[in-house]
Coordinates of C-alpha atoms and ligand atoms in Angstrom, one line a residue:
M1 CA 18.8 5.7 51.9
C2 CA 16.5 3.3 49.3
G3 CA 14.1 5.1 47.3
I4 CA 10.4 3.9 46.6
I5 CA 7.9 4.7 43.8
G6 CA 4.4 3.2 43.2
Y7 CA 1.9 3.9 40.5
V8 CA -1.7 3.0 40.0
G9 CA -3.9 4.5 37.0
E10 CA -4.0 4.1 33.2
G11 CA -0.4 5.2 32.3
D12 CA 2.4 2.8 31.2
A13 CA 3.4 1.8 34.9
P14 CA 6.9 0.4 33.6
A15 CA 7.9 3.3 32.2
I16 CA 6.7 5.7 34.9
L17 CA 8.1 3.5 37.6
I18 CA 11.8 3.7 35.8
D19 CA 11.7 7.4 35.4
G20 CA 10.9 7.7 38.9
L21 CA 13.5 5.6 39.8
K22 CA 15.7 7.8 37.6
R23 CA 14.6 11.1 40.0
L24 CA 15.8 9.0 43.0
E25 CA 19.2 8.1 41.7
Y26 CA 20.9 11.2 43.5
R27 CA 20.3 9.3 46.8
G28 CA 22.5 6.8 46.4
Y29 CA 21.9 3.0 45.8
D30 CA 23.4 -0.6 44.7
S31 CA 20.4 -2.3 43.3
A32 CA 17.2 -1.6 41.6
G33 CA 14.1 -3.1 40.8
I34 CA 10.2 -3.0 39.6
A35 CA 7.3 -5.2 40.1
V36 CA 4.2 -5.0 38.0
I37 CA 0.7 -6.9 37.6
F38 CA -0.8 -7.8 34.3
K39 CA -3.5 -10.3 33.8
N40 CA -3.5 -11.5 37.4
K41 CA 0.1 -12.5 37.1
L42 CA 3.0 -10.8 38.9
F43 CA 6.2 -10.0 37.3
L44 CA 9.2 -8.8 38.8
R45 CA 12.3 -7.6 37.0
R46 CA 15.3 -6.5 39.6
C47 CA 19.3 -6.4 39.4
K48 CA 22.6 -5.4 41.2
G49 CA 23.5 -2.1 39.4
K50 CA 22.1 1.1 38.4
V51 CA 18.5 2.0 37.0
A52 CA 20.1 1.8 33.5
D53 CA 20.9 -1.8 33.6
L54 CA 17.4 -2.7 34.7
E55 CA 16.3 -0.9 31.8
K56 CA 18.8 -3.1 29.5
I57 CA 16.8 -6.0 31.1
L58 CA 13.6 -4.5 30.6
R59 CA 14.5 -4.1 27.3
K60 CA 15.2 -7.8 26.6
S61 CA 12.0 -8.8 28.6
P62 CA 9.6 -6.2 28.7
V63 CA 6.8 -6.2 31.1
F64 CA 3.3 -4.3 30.6
S65 CA 1.0 -2.8 33.3
S66 CA -0.6 0.0 34.8
I67 CA -0.1 -0.5 38.3
G68 CA 3.2 -1.1 39.9
L69 CA 6.2 -0.7 42.5
G70 CA 9.7 0.4 42.1
H71 CA 12.8 0.3 44.3
T72 CA 16.4 1.4 44.8
R73 CA 18.0 -0.3 47.1
W74 CA 21.0 0.6 49.3
A75 CA 22.2 -2.2 51.3
T76 CA 21.8 -2.5 55.1
H77 CA 21.2 -6.2 55.5
G78 CA 22.6 -8.5 53.0
K79 CA 25.2 -7.7 49.8
P80 CA 24.0 -5.9 47.1
S81 CA 22.6 -8.4 44.5
E82 CA 19.8 -9.4 42.5
E83 CA 18.2 -11.9 45.2
N84 CA 18.7 -9.0 47.8
A85 CA 17.1 -6.3 45.6
H86 CA 13.6 -5.2 46.2
P87 CA 10.3 -6.0 45.3
H88 CA 10.7 -9.3 47.6
T89 CA 7.6 -11.7 47.2
D90 CA 6.0 -13.9 49.5
C91 CA 6.0 -17.7 49.1
R92 CA 3.3 -18.0 46.5
N93 CA 4.2 -15.1 44.8
E94 CA 1.1 -13.5 45.3
I95 CA 1.9 -10.6 47.2
V96 CA 5.0 -8.2 46.3
L97 CA 6.5 -5.6 48.6
I98 CA 9.1 -2.7 48.8
H99 CA 10.4 -1.0 51.8
N100 CA 12.8 1.6 53.1
G101 CA 14.1 1.5 56.6
I102 CA 15.6 -1.2 59.3
I103 CA 13.6 -4.2 60.9
E104 CA 15.1 -4.5 64.3
N105 CA 13.4 -7.5 65.2
H106 CA 13.7 -9.4 61.7
M107 CA 15.5 -12.0 63.1
E108 CA 13.0 -13.6 65.5
L109 CA 10.3 -12.9 63.1
K110 CA 12.4 -14.7 60.5
Q111 CA 12.9 -17.8 63.0
K112 CA 9.2 -17.8 63.9
L113 CA 7.8 -17.6 60.2
K114 CA 10.3 -20.3 59.2
K115 CA 8.9 -22.5 61.9
E116 CA 5.4 -22.0 60.4
G117 CA 7.1 -22.8 57.0
H118 CA 8.0 -20.2 55.1
T119 CA 10.9 -20.4 52.9
F120 CA 13.2 -17.3 52.4
K121 CA 14.9 -16.2 49.3
S122 CA 17.1 -13.2 50.4
E123 CA 19.3 -12.1 53.2
T124 CA 17.1 -9.0 53.7
D125 CA 15.7 -7.9 56.7
T126 CA 13.0 -6.8 54.3
E127 CA 11.8 -10.2 53.1
I128 CA 10.1 -11.2 56.8
I129 CA 7.5 -8.2 56.0
V130 CA 6.2 -9.7 53.1
H131 CA 5.8 -13.3 54.7
L132 CA 4.3 -12.0 57.5
I133 CA 1.6 -10.0 55.4
E134 CA 1.2 -13.2 53.5
K135 CA 0.5 -15.0 56.8
F136 CA -2.3 -12.7 57.7
Y137 CA -3.5 -12.6 53.9
S138 CA -4.4 -16.0 53.2
P139 CA -7.7 -16.4 55.2
T140 CA -9.1 -13.2 54.1
K141 CA -7.6 -12.0 50.7
N142 CA -7.8 -8.4 52.4
L143 CA -4.5 -6.7 51.5
L144 CA -5.5 -3.7 53.6
S145 CA -6.4 -5.8 56.5
A146 CA -3.2 -8.1 56.3
V147 CA -0.6 -5.1 56.1
S148 CA -2.2 -3.4 59.2
K149 CA -1.9 -6.9 61.1
A150 CA 1.7 -7.2 59.9
I151 CA 2.8 -3.6 60.8
K152 CA 1.7 -4.1 64.4
E153 CA 4.5 -7.2 64.8
L154 CA 7.1 -5.0 63.4
K155 CA 10.0 -3.1 65.5
G156 CA 12.0 -0.4 63.8
S157 CA 11.5 1.7 60.5
Y158 CA 9.3 1.3 57.3
A159 CA 8.1 3.0 54.7
I160 CA 6.4 0.1 52.6
G161 CA 4.6 -0.5 49.3
V162 CA 2.7 -3.6 48.9
L163 CA 0.9 -5.2 45.8
S164 CA -1.0 -8.4 45.5
K165 CA -2.2 -9.9 42.3
S166 CA -5.0 -11.1 43.7
E167 CA -6.3 -7.5 44.4
P168 CA -4.8 -6.0 41.0
D169 CA -6.3 -2.5 41.7
R170 CA -4.8 -1.1 44.4
I171 CA -1.4 -0.5 46.5
V172 CA -1.5 -0.4 50.4
A173 CA 1.4 1.2 51.8
A174 CA 2.5 2.2 55.4
R175 CA 5.2 4.3 57.2
K176 CA 6.8 4.5 60.6
E177 CA 10.1 6.8 61.0
S178 CA 10.9 6.7 57.2
P179 CA 9.3 9.0 54.9
L180 CA 6.5 8.5 52.7
I181 CA 4.1 10.6 50.7
V182 CA 0.7 9.9 48.0
G183 CA 1.1 11.6 44.9
L184 CA -2.6 12.7 43.9
G185 CA -3.1 13.1 40.2
K186 CA -6.1 12.6 37.8
G187 CA -7.0 9.2 37.2
E188 CA -4.1 8.0 38.7
N189 CA -2.6 8.0 42.1
F190 CA 1.5 7.6 43.6
I191 CA 3.3 6.5 46.4
A192 CA 7.0 7.5 46.8
S193 CA 9.6 8.1 49.2
D194 CA 10.9 11.5 47.8
I195 CA 9.1 14.2 46.0
P196 CA 11.4 14.6 42.9
A197 CA 10.1 11.0 41.8
I198 CA 6.7 12.2 41.1
L199 CA 7.4 15.6 40.5
P200 CA 6.6 15.4 36.7
H201 CA 3.2 13.9 37.3
T202 CA 1.8 15.9 40.2
R203 CA 2.6 18.5 42.8
E204 CA -0.3 17.4 45.1
V205 CA 1.1 15.6 48.0
I206 CA -0.1 13.9 51.2
A207 CA 2.9 13.5 53.6
L208 CA 1.8 10.5 55.7
D209 CA 2.7 10.3 59.2
D210 CA 3.6 7.4 61.6
G211 CA 1.3 4.6 61.8
E212 CA -0.6 5.8 59.3
V213 CA -2.0 2.9 56.3
V214 CA -2.8 4.1 53.1
L215 CA -5.0 2.5 50.2
V216 CA -4.2 3.9 47.0
K217 CA -6.4 2.9 43.8
K218 CA -6.3 4.9 40.5
D219 CA -9.3 7.6 41.4
K220 CA -9.4 6.8 45.2
V221 CA -6.9 7.5 48.3
E222 CA -7.9 6.3 51.7
I223 CA -5.7 7.0 54.6
F224 CA -6.3 5.0 58.1
K225 CA -5.1 4.9 61.5
N226 CA -5.5 2.1 64.1
G227 CA -8.0 1.0 62.0
R228 CA -10.0 4.1 61.6
K229 CA -10.6 6.1 58.3
I230 CA -9.4 9.5 58.8
K231 CA -9.3 12.8 56.7
K232 CA -5.9 14.4 55.6
N233 CA -5.2 17.5 53.7
S234 CA -2.6 17.7 50.7
N235 CA -0.3 20.3 50.3
T236 CA 1.0 21.8 46.6
I237 CA 4.9 21.4 46.3
P238 CA 6.4 24.7 44.9
W239 CA 9.9 23.3 45.2
D240 CA 11.9 22.9 41.6
P241 CA 13.0 19.5 40.8
V242 CA 16.8 20.3 41.9
M243 CA 15.3 21.5 45.6
A244 CA 13.1 18.8 46.0
E245 CA 16.1 16.3 45.6
K246 CA 17.4 18.1 48.4
E247 CA 14.3 18.0 50.4
G248 CA 14.4 22.0 50.2
F249 CA 17.9 21.9 51.8
K250 CA 20.3 24.1 49.3
H251 CA 22.9 21.6 49.7
F252 CA 23.4 17.9 50.2
M253 CA 26.1 18.8 53.0
L254 CA 23.2 20.6 54.9
K255 CA 20.7 18.2 54.2
E256 CA 23.3 15.3 55.5
I257 CA 24.1 17.6 58.7
F258 CA 20.0 17.7 59.5
E259 CA 19.8 14.1 58.9
Q260 CA 22.1 13.2 61.8
P261 CA 19.7 12.3 64.3
R262 CA 17.7 10.0 62.2
A263 CA 21.1 8.4 61.2
I264 CA 22.4 8.0 64.9
Q265 CA 18.9 6.4 65.6
D266 CA 19.5 4.0 62.9
T267 CA 22.7 3.1 63.9
L268 CA 21.6 2.3 67.5
R269 CA 18.3 0.6 66.4
G270 CA 18.1 -3.1 67.4
R271 CA 21.7 -3.4 69.2
Y272 CA 21.1 -2.5 72.8
N273 CA 18.6 -3.6 75.7
L274 CA 18.5 -1.0 78.1
E275 CA 16.9 -3.3 80.6
T276 CA 20.1 -5.6 80.7
G277 CA 22.8 -3.1 79.6
E278 CA 23.7 -5.5 76.9
V279 CA 25.0 -4.9 73.5
S280 CA 25.0 -6.7 70.2
F281 CA 26.1 -6.8 66.5
E282 CA 25.0 -8.8 63.9
F283 CA 28.6 -9.5 61.9
L284 CA 30.9 -9.1 64.7
N285 CA 32.6 -12.3 64.3
L286 CA 34.8 -12.3 67.2
S287 CA 34.2 -14.7 70.2
D288 CA 34.3 -14.0 73.8
K289 CA 37.7 -15.7 74.3
E290 CA 39.3 -13.5 71.7
I291 CA 38.1 -10.2 73.3
K292 CA 39.2 -11.3 76.5
N293 CA 42.8 -12.0 74.7
F294 CA 43.2 -9.5 72.8
K295 CA 46.5 -7.5 73.9
K296 CA 46.2 -4.5 72.0
I297 CA 43.6 -2.7 69.4
F298 CA 44.9 -1.1 66.4
I299 CA 42.5 1.5 64.9
V300 CA 43.3 2.5 61.2
A301 CA 41.5 5.1 59.0
C302 CA 41.8 8.4 56.9
G303 CA 40.4 11.7 57.2
T304 CA 37.4 12.1 59.0
A305 CA 37.5 8.3 60.0
Y306 CA 40.6 8.9 61.4
H307 CA 39.4 11.6 63.7
A308 CA 36.6 9.1 64.8
G309 CA 39.2 6.6 65.4
I310 CA 40.9 8.9 68.1
V311 CA 37.8 9.3 70.1
G312 CA 37.7 5.6 69.7
K313 CA 40.8 5.4 71.7
F314 CA 39.5 7.5 74.3
L315 CA 36.6 5.3 75.0
L316 CA 38.1 1.9 74.3
E317 CA 40.9 2.7 76.7
N318 CA 38.7 4.1 79.2
L319 CA 35.8 1.6 79.3
A320 CA 37.3 -1.7 78.1
K321 CA 40.8 -0.5 79.4
I322 CA 43.0 -1.8 76.7
P323 CA 45.8 -0.4 75.0
V324 CA 44.5 1.3 71.6
E325 CA 46.8 2.6 68.8
V326 CA 45.3 5.1 65.9
D327 CA 46.9 5.3 63.2
I328 CA 46.3 7.2 59.6
G329 CA 46.1 4.9 57.0
S330 CA 49.1 6.1 54.8
E331 CA 51.2 6.3 57.7
F332 CA 50.2 2.3 59.3
R333 CA 51.1 0.9 55.7
Y334 CA 54.4 2.3 55.6
R335 CA 55.7 1.8 59.1
A336 CA 56.3 -1.4 59.8
P337 CA 53.6 -1.6 62.6
L338 CA 54.4 -3.8 65.6
I339 CA 50.8 -5.5 65.1
T340 CA 50.6 -9.1 66.1
K341 CA 48.0 -12.2 66.0
D342 CA 47.0 -11.2 69.6
D343 CA 46.0 -7.8 68.4
L344 CA 42.9 -6.6 67.0
L345 CA 42.8 -4.2 64.2
I346 CA 39.9 -2.0 63.5
I347 CA 39.3 -0.2 60.4
I348 CA 37.0 2.8 60.0
S349 CA 35.8 3.7 56.7
Q350 CA 32.4 5.4 55.3
S351 CA 33.1 3.9 51.9
G352 CA 35.1 1.1 52.5
E353 CA 37.2 1.5 49.7
T354 CA 39.7 3.7 50.8
A355 CA 43.2 2.7 49.2
D356 CA 45.1 3.4 52.1
T357 CA 42.8 1.7 54.7
L358 CA 42.9 -1.1 52.7
A359 CA 46.3 -1.6 52.2
S360 CA 46.6 -1.6 56.3
L361 CA 44.2 -4.1 56.7
R362 CA 46.0 -6.4 53.9
L363 CA 49.1 -5.9 55.8
A364 CA 47.5 -6.7 58.8
K365 CA 46.1 -9.6 57.8
K366 CA 49.2 -11.0 56.2
K367 CA 50.3 -11.1 59.8
K368 CA 47.2 -12.8 60.6
V369 CA 45.4 -10.1 62.4
K370 CA 41.9 -10.3 63.2
S371 CA 40.0 -7.5 61.8
L372 CA 36.7 -5.6 62.1
A373 CA 35.5 -3.1 59.9
I374 CA 33.2 -0.2 61.0
C375 CA 31.5 0.9 57.5
N376 CA 28.8 2.5 55.7
V377 CA 28.6 0.9 52.5
V378 CA 27.4 -2.9 52.4
G379 CA 29.4 -5.4 50.1
S380 CA 32.2 -2.7 49.9
S381 CA 36.0 -4.0 49.9
A382 CA 36.4 -3.3 53.5
T383 CA 33.5 -5.1 54.8
R384 CA 34.4 -8.3 52.3
E385 CA 38.1 -8.3 53.5
T386 CA 37.7 -8.1 57.3
D387 CA 36.6 -11.1 59.8
G388 CA 33.5 -8.8 61.0
V389 CA 31.9 -5.7 60.3
I390 CA 29.5 -3.4 62.2
Y391 CA 27.3 -0.9 59.6
T392 CA 27.0 2.2 60.7
H393 CA 23.6 2.5 58.7
A394 CA 24.0 6.2 58.2
G395 CA 22.3 6.3 54.7
P396 CA 24.3 7.3 51.3
E397 CA 26.7 10.1 51.9
I398 CA 26.5 12.4 48.9
G399 CA 28.2 15.7 50.1
V400 CA 31.9 15.4 50.0
A401 CA 32.2 16.7 53.7
S402 CA 31.6 13.7 55.6
T403 CA 29.4 14.7 58.6
K404 CA 26.5 12.0 59.3
A405 CA 29.3 9.2 58.5
F406 CA 31.5 10.6 61.6
T407 CA 28.5 10.8 64.1
T408 CA 27.4 7.4 63.2
Q409 CA 31.0 6.1 63.4
L410 CA 31.2 7.7 66.9
T411 CA 28.0 6.0 67.6
V412 CA 29.3 2.5 66.7
L413 CA 32.4 3.3 68.5
Y414 CA 30.4 3.9 71.9
L415 CA 28.3 0.5 71.3
L416 CA 31.7 -1.4 70.8
S417 CA 33.4 -0.1 73.8
L418 CA 30.3 -0.9 75.9
Y419 CA 30.4 -4.7 74.3
I420 CA 34.5 -5.0 74.6
A421 CA 34.2 -3.7 78.2
L422 CA 31.4 -5.8 79.4
T423 CA 33.2 -8.9 77.6
R424 CA 36.0 -8.1 79.1
K425 CA 34.3 -7.6 82.4
T426 CA 35.7 -3.8 83.1
I427 CA 32.3 -2.5 83.7
S428 CA 29.2 -3.6 85.2
K429 CA 25.9 -4.2 83.6
T430 CA 24.5 -1.1 85.9
Q431 CA 27.3 1.2 84.1
S432 CA 26.6 0.0 80.7
I433 CA 22.8 0.6 81.3
S434 CA 23.9 4.3 82.8
L435 CA 25.7 5.1 79.8
L436 CA 23.2 3.4 77.2
S437 CA 20.5 5.5 78.7
Q438 CA 22.7 8.7 77.7
I439 CA 23.6 7.0 74.5
I440 CA 20.0 6.5 73.3
K441 CA 19.4 10.5 73.9
L442 CA 21.9 11.3 71.4
P443 CA 19.5 11.9 68.6
H444 CA 17.6 14.4 70.5
R445 CA 20.7 16.1 71.7
V446 CA 21.6 16.6 68.2
R447 CA 18.2 17.9 67.1
D448 CA 18.6 20.3 70.0
V449 CA 21.9 21.4 68.7
L450 CA 20.5 21.9 65.0
K451 CA 17.8 24.2 66.3
N452 CA 20.7 26.3 66.6
A453 CA 21.8 26.7 63.1
E454 CA 20.2 30.5 62.4
K455 CA 22.6 31.3 65.5
I456 CA 25.6 30.0 64.1
E457 CA 24.8 31.0 60.6
E458 CA 24.9 35.0 62.1
L459 CA 28.3 34.1 63.3
A460 CA 29.3 32.9 59.9
H461 CA 28.1 36.4 58.6
K462 CA 30.5 37.9 61.5
Y463 CA 33.8 35.8 60.4
F464 CA 33.7 34.5 57.1
K465 CA 36.3 36.8 55.8
K466 CA 38.9 35.7 58.0
K467 CA 41.7 34.1 56.5
D468 CA 42.9 31.5 59.1
F469 CA 41.1 29.7 62.1
L470 CA 42.5 27.8 64.9
Y471 CA 40.3 25.2 66.8
L472 CA 41.3 23.9 70.2
G473 CA 40.1 21.0 72.5
R474 CA 41.5 18.6 74.8
N475 CA 41.0 15.1 75.7
I476 CA 38.0 13.7 73.9
N477 CA 37.3 16.7 72.3
Y478 CA 40.6 17.1 70.7
P479 CA 39.9 15.0 67.8
I480 CA 36.5 17.3 67.5
A481 CA 39.2 20.4 67.2
L482 CA 40.6 18.5 64.4
E483 CA 37.3 17.5 62.6
G484 CA 36.2 21.2 63.1
A485 CA 39.3 22.4 61.2
L486 CA 39.3 19.6 58.8
K487 CA 35.7 20.6 57.5
L488 CA 36.5 24.4 57.4
K489 CA 39.3 24.1 55.2
E490 CA 37.8 21.2 53.1
I491 CA 34.7 23.5 52.2
S492 CA 35.3 27.0 52.8
Y493 CA 39.3 26.8 51.9
I494 CA 40.3 28.8 54.5
H495 CA 43.5 27.7 56.8
A496 CA 42.5 26.1 59.6
E497 CA 44.5 24.1 62.3
G498 CA 43.3 21.8 65.1
Y499 CA 45.4 21.5 68.2
P500 CA 45.3 19.9 71.5
A501 CA 44.7 23.3 73.5
G502 CA 47.5 22.4 75.9
E503 CA 49.8 22.1 73.3
M504 CA 49.0 25.4 71.8
K505 CA 51.6 27.4 74.1
H506 CA 54.7 25.3 73.0
G507 CA 54.7 26.9 69.6
P508 CA 51.3 27.5 67.5
I509 CA 50.8 30.5 70.2
A510 CA 52.7 32.5 68.2
L511 CA 50.0 32.5 65.2
I512 CA 47.5 34.3 67.3
D513 CA 46.5 38.0 66.8
E514 CA 43.7 40.2 66.7
E515 CA 42.6 38.8 63.3
M516 CA 42.6 34.9 64.3
P517 CA 39.1 33.4 65.4
V518 CA 40.0 30.6 68.1
V519 CA 37.0 28.0 68.1
V520 CA 37.4 26.4 71.4
I521 CA 35.4 23.2 72.6
A522 CA 34.9 24.2 76.3
T523 CA 32.0 22.2 77.4
K524 CA 32.1 21.1 80.6
S525 CA 34.4 18.8 81.3
S526 CA 36.9 17.1 83.6
V527 CA 39.2 19.7 81.9
Y528 CA 37.1 22.7 81.9
E529 CA 39.5 24.4 84.3
K530 CA 42.5 23.5 81.8
I531 CA 40.7 24.7 78.7
I532 CA 39.4 28.2 80.5
S533 CA 43.4 28.7 81.2
N534 CA 43.8 27.7 77.3
I535 CA 41.4 30.3 76.2
Q536 CA 42.7 33.0 78.6
E537 CA 46.4 32.3 77.1
A538 CA 44.9 32.8 73.6
K539 CA 43.3 36.1 74.5
T540 CA 46.2 37.2 76.1
R541 CA 47.6 37.1 72.3
G542 CA 44.5 39.1 71.3
G543 CA 42.6 36.1 69.5
I544 CA 39.1 36.1 69.0
I545 CA 37.6 33.6 71.2
I546 CA 34.7 31.6 70.1
S547 CA 33.6 29.2 72.6
I548 CA 31.3 25.9 72.3
A549 CA 29.8 25.6 75.7
T550 CA 27.0 24.1 77.9
K551 CA 24.2 25.4 78.0
G552 CA 23.7 27.3 81.4
D553 CA 27.3 28.0 81.7
R554 CA 27.5 31.7 83.0
T555 CA 31.3 32.0 83.1
I556 CA 32.3 31.4 79.7
K557 CA 31.0 34.4 78.6
K558 CA 33.2 36.5 80.6
F559 CA 36.4 34.9 78.5
S560 CA 34.7 34.5 74.9
D561 CA 33.8 37.1 72.0
D562 CA 30.8 34.7 71.0
V563 CA 29.6 31.4 72.7
I564 CA 27.6 28.4 70.4
F565 CA 25.7 26.6 73.6
V566 CA 24.8 23.0 73.4
P567 CA 22.9 20.6 75.5
A568 CA 24.7 18.8 78.5
T569 CA 26.0 15.5 78.1
D570 CA 28.1 13.1 79.6
E571 CA 31.7 14.0 78.7
M572 CA 32.3 10.8 77.0
L573 CA 29.5 11.5 74.7
S574 CA 30.4 14.7 74.1
P575 CA 31.9 14.7 70.6
V576 CA 28.8 13.8 68.7
I577 CA 27.1 17.3 70.5
N578 CA 30.1 19.4 70.0
V579 CA 30.9 18.5 66.3
V580 CA 27.4 19.3 65.2
P581 CA 27.6 23.1 65.5
L582 CA 31.5 23.0 63.7
Q583 CA 29.9 21.2 60.7
L584 CA 27.3 24.0 60.6
L585 CA 30.0 26.6 61.1
A586 CA 31.9 25.4 58.2
Y587 CA 28.9 25.0 56.0
Y588 CA 27.7 28.5 56.2
I589 CA 31.2 30.2 56.1
A590 CA 31.7 28.3 52.8
L591 CA 28.2 29.1 51.8
L592 CA 29.0 33.1 52.2
R593 CA 32.2 32.6 50.5
G594 CA 30.5 31.3 47.2
C595 CA 32.1 28.3 47.4
D596 CA 31.3 25.2 45.8
I597 CA 29.8 22.9 48.6
D598 CA 29.0 19.7 47.5
Ligands
LIG1 O1 35.3 6.4 52.9 P1 36.4 6.7 54.1 O2 35.8 7.3 55.5 O3 37.5 5.8 54.0 O4 37.3 8.2 53.8 C1 38.0 8.7 54.5 C2 38.7 10.1 54.3 O5 38.7 10.5 52.7 C3 37.4 10.9 54.5 O6 36.7 10.8 55.7 C4 37.5 12.6 54.2 O7 38.5 13.1 55.0 C5 36.1 13.1 54.5 N1 35.2 13.4 53.7 C6 36.1 14.6 54.9 O8 35.1 15.3 55.1

């Protein structure tokens, strides 16, 4: 996730901005930059890499000012590079802008602006915003009004900070679905994406809401909504700097679990059309002809991403009616797989740098196989070496345990399966519309599950001293059992096994006794009756049954010691919902055991 800081006052703006950017480093980023205005001139310093690299540039080529903007970029559109780093300028180098978020309609706006004579210097979605502002600024030279007009044309999410060298006493900022705060100082004011950036200077903060535009001068802050000035109260931040980094969450893992509704929303952004049922991707690089002709799909990944791959197999086989093999990277690369140039290889990797996944890709490429990466990190090896890429847009993963990486990988797999199915004509547009209308509800459904966090914490109190756990699921929720077990062992160091529930009777049932919690994914589905009989088998052995069940299911209580209810959803989409309580359970158990979670 990108980081934003803006300063106006009488202090040393470059130093304040750099310090603020350092305080935002924990968020993860791949490039950094600042812009300041001095004697009505605009100065820009940007680089790929760390804030320390930016500091080196500033030492060689210093800038001076008491107003400026700073940004750390986590690439979503365009590789990490100096040209793509923020701040971005308009055609005349008069206006400069920093942005967090994703602009959905950037391609159509770019085409329009190009026709109107604007020239672009970067591959980012962000740059269109500064050109839009330029368009409205030229006639009036009123930055506040130009920004207010420009944001009306944007679809997507944004937190922006803007400067103009023609009005060198002010920052104009605005937000929609991306956090932005105003920090109130004495004779100085700030904007920032996160509290830690400004904590050394002030604890008085106004949180902006969607649709608000703010004019920030050194001695004045004015907030506007729909063109009208509004009054907002400030809050005093009681957090220490470390707490602030985690936005009040105790650990990054918990923060990332709670970020999932936003992350899934970003994955979906601009990629579907609910009226036509169509799905689109920017860098897929596969022709319809190729998609129609593929004989088989191979999915290769490691760990959590491999579990996403197994869900992907269910989806692709079900919707696109194409055979899918899923492999663990460290197996695929050593097993002489029968993959040919008639097949498609999909690799899934949060980081895009996992050695076994990359080795598998290289092996397939030697056989001239077309490849596609589902990846979170723009510019990573996976995205550079595959023919096509679909970014998950989850934002940086700081916690060790993958949580939002997983649910966003699943979200991509839903969209991709629909895309391939529509191309191969194995589903109708009406079916696609119907599934899409469920998919877009996922962020709300996940938010509902998160409301249950306290109840899951209570369960953790009951079970955190247990030595072994078994996780059971069937069908599309079998990989969720694997994922639940992986999360628990990874962060709590408790032995845990994930199993397809129907396979339990072929051996592992012998392990179940009165001490063994058996976590069963038992939401309403085509295999519900089967899973109920698996629960009964486990119960007969004395196992402690913790069921994940659909809200309103009265039967399940009879068979379970504890139940975590989740909202009803289409069976195909249930993995996204069902994994969330398992992430929380693993987190709270690890917390109670005093484990080092992040
Ligand atoms: O970056 P990748 O997705 O390729 O990483 C693969 C695994 O190492 C990763 O998913 C790992 O299993 C998780 N961090 C576990 O929570």
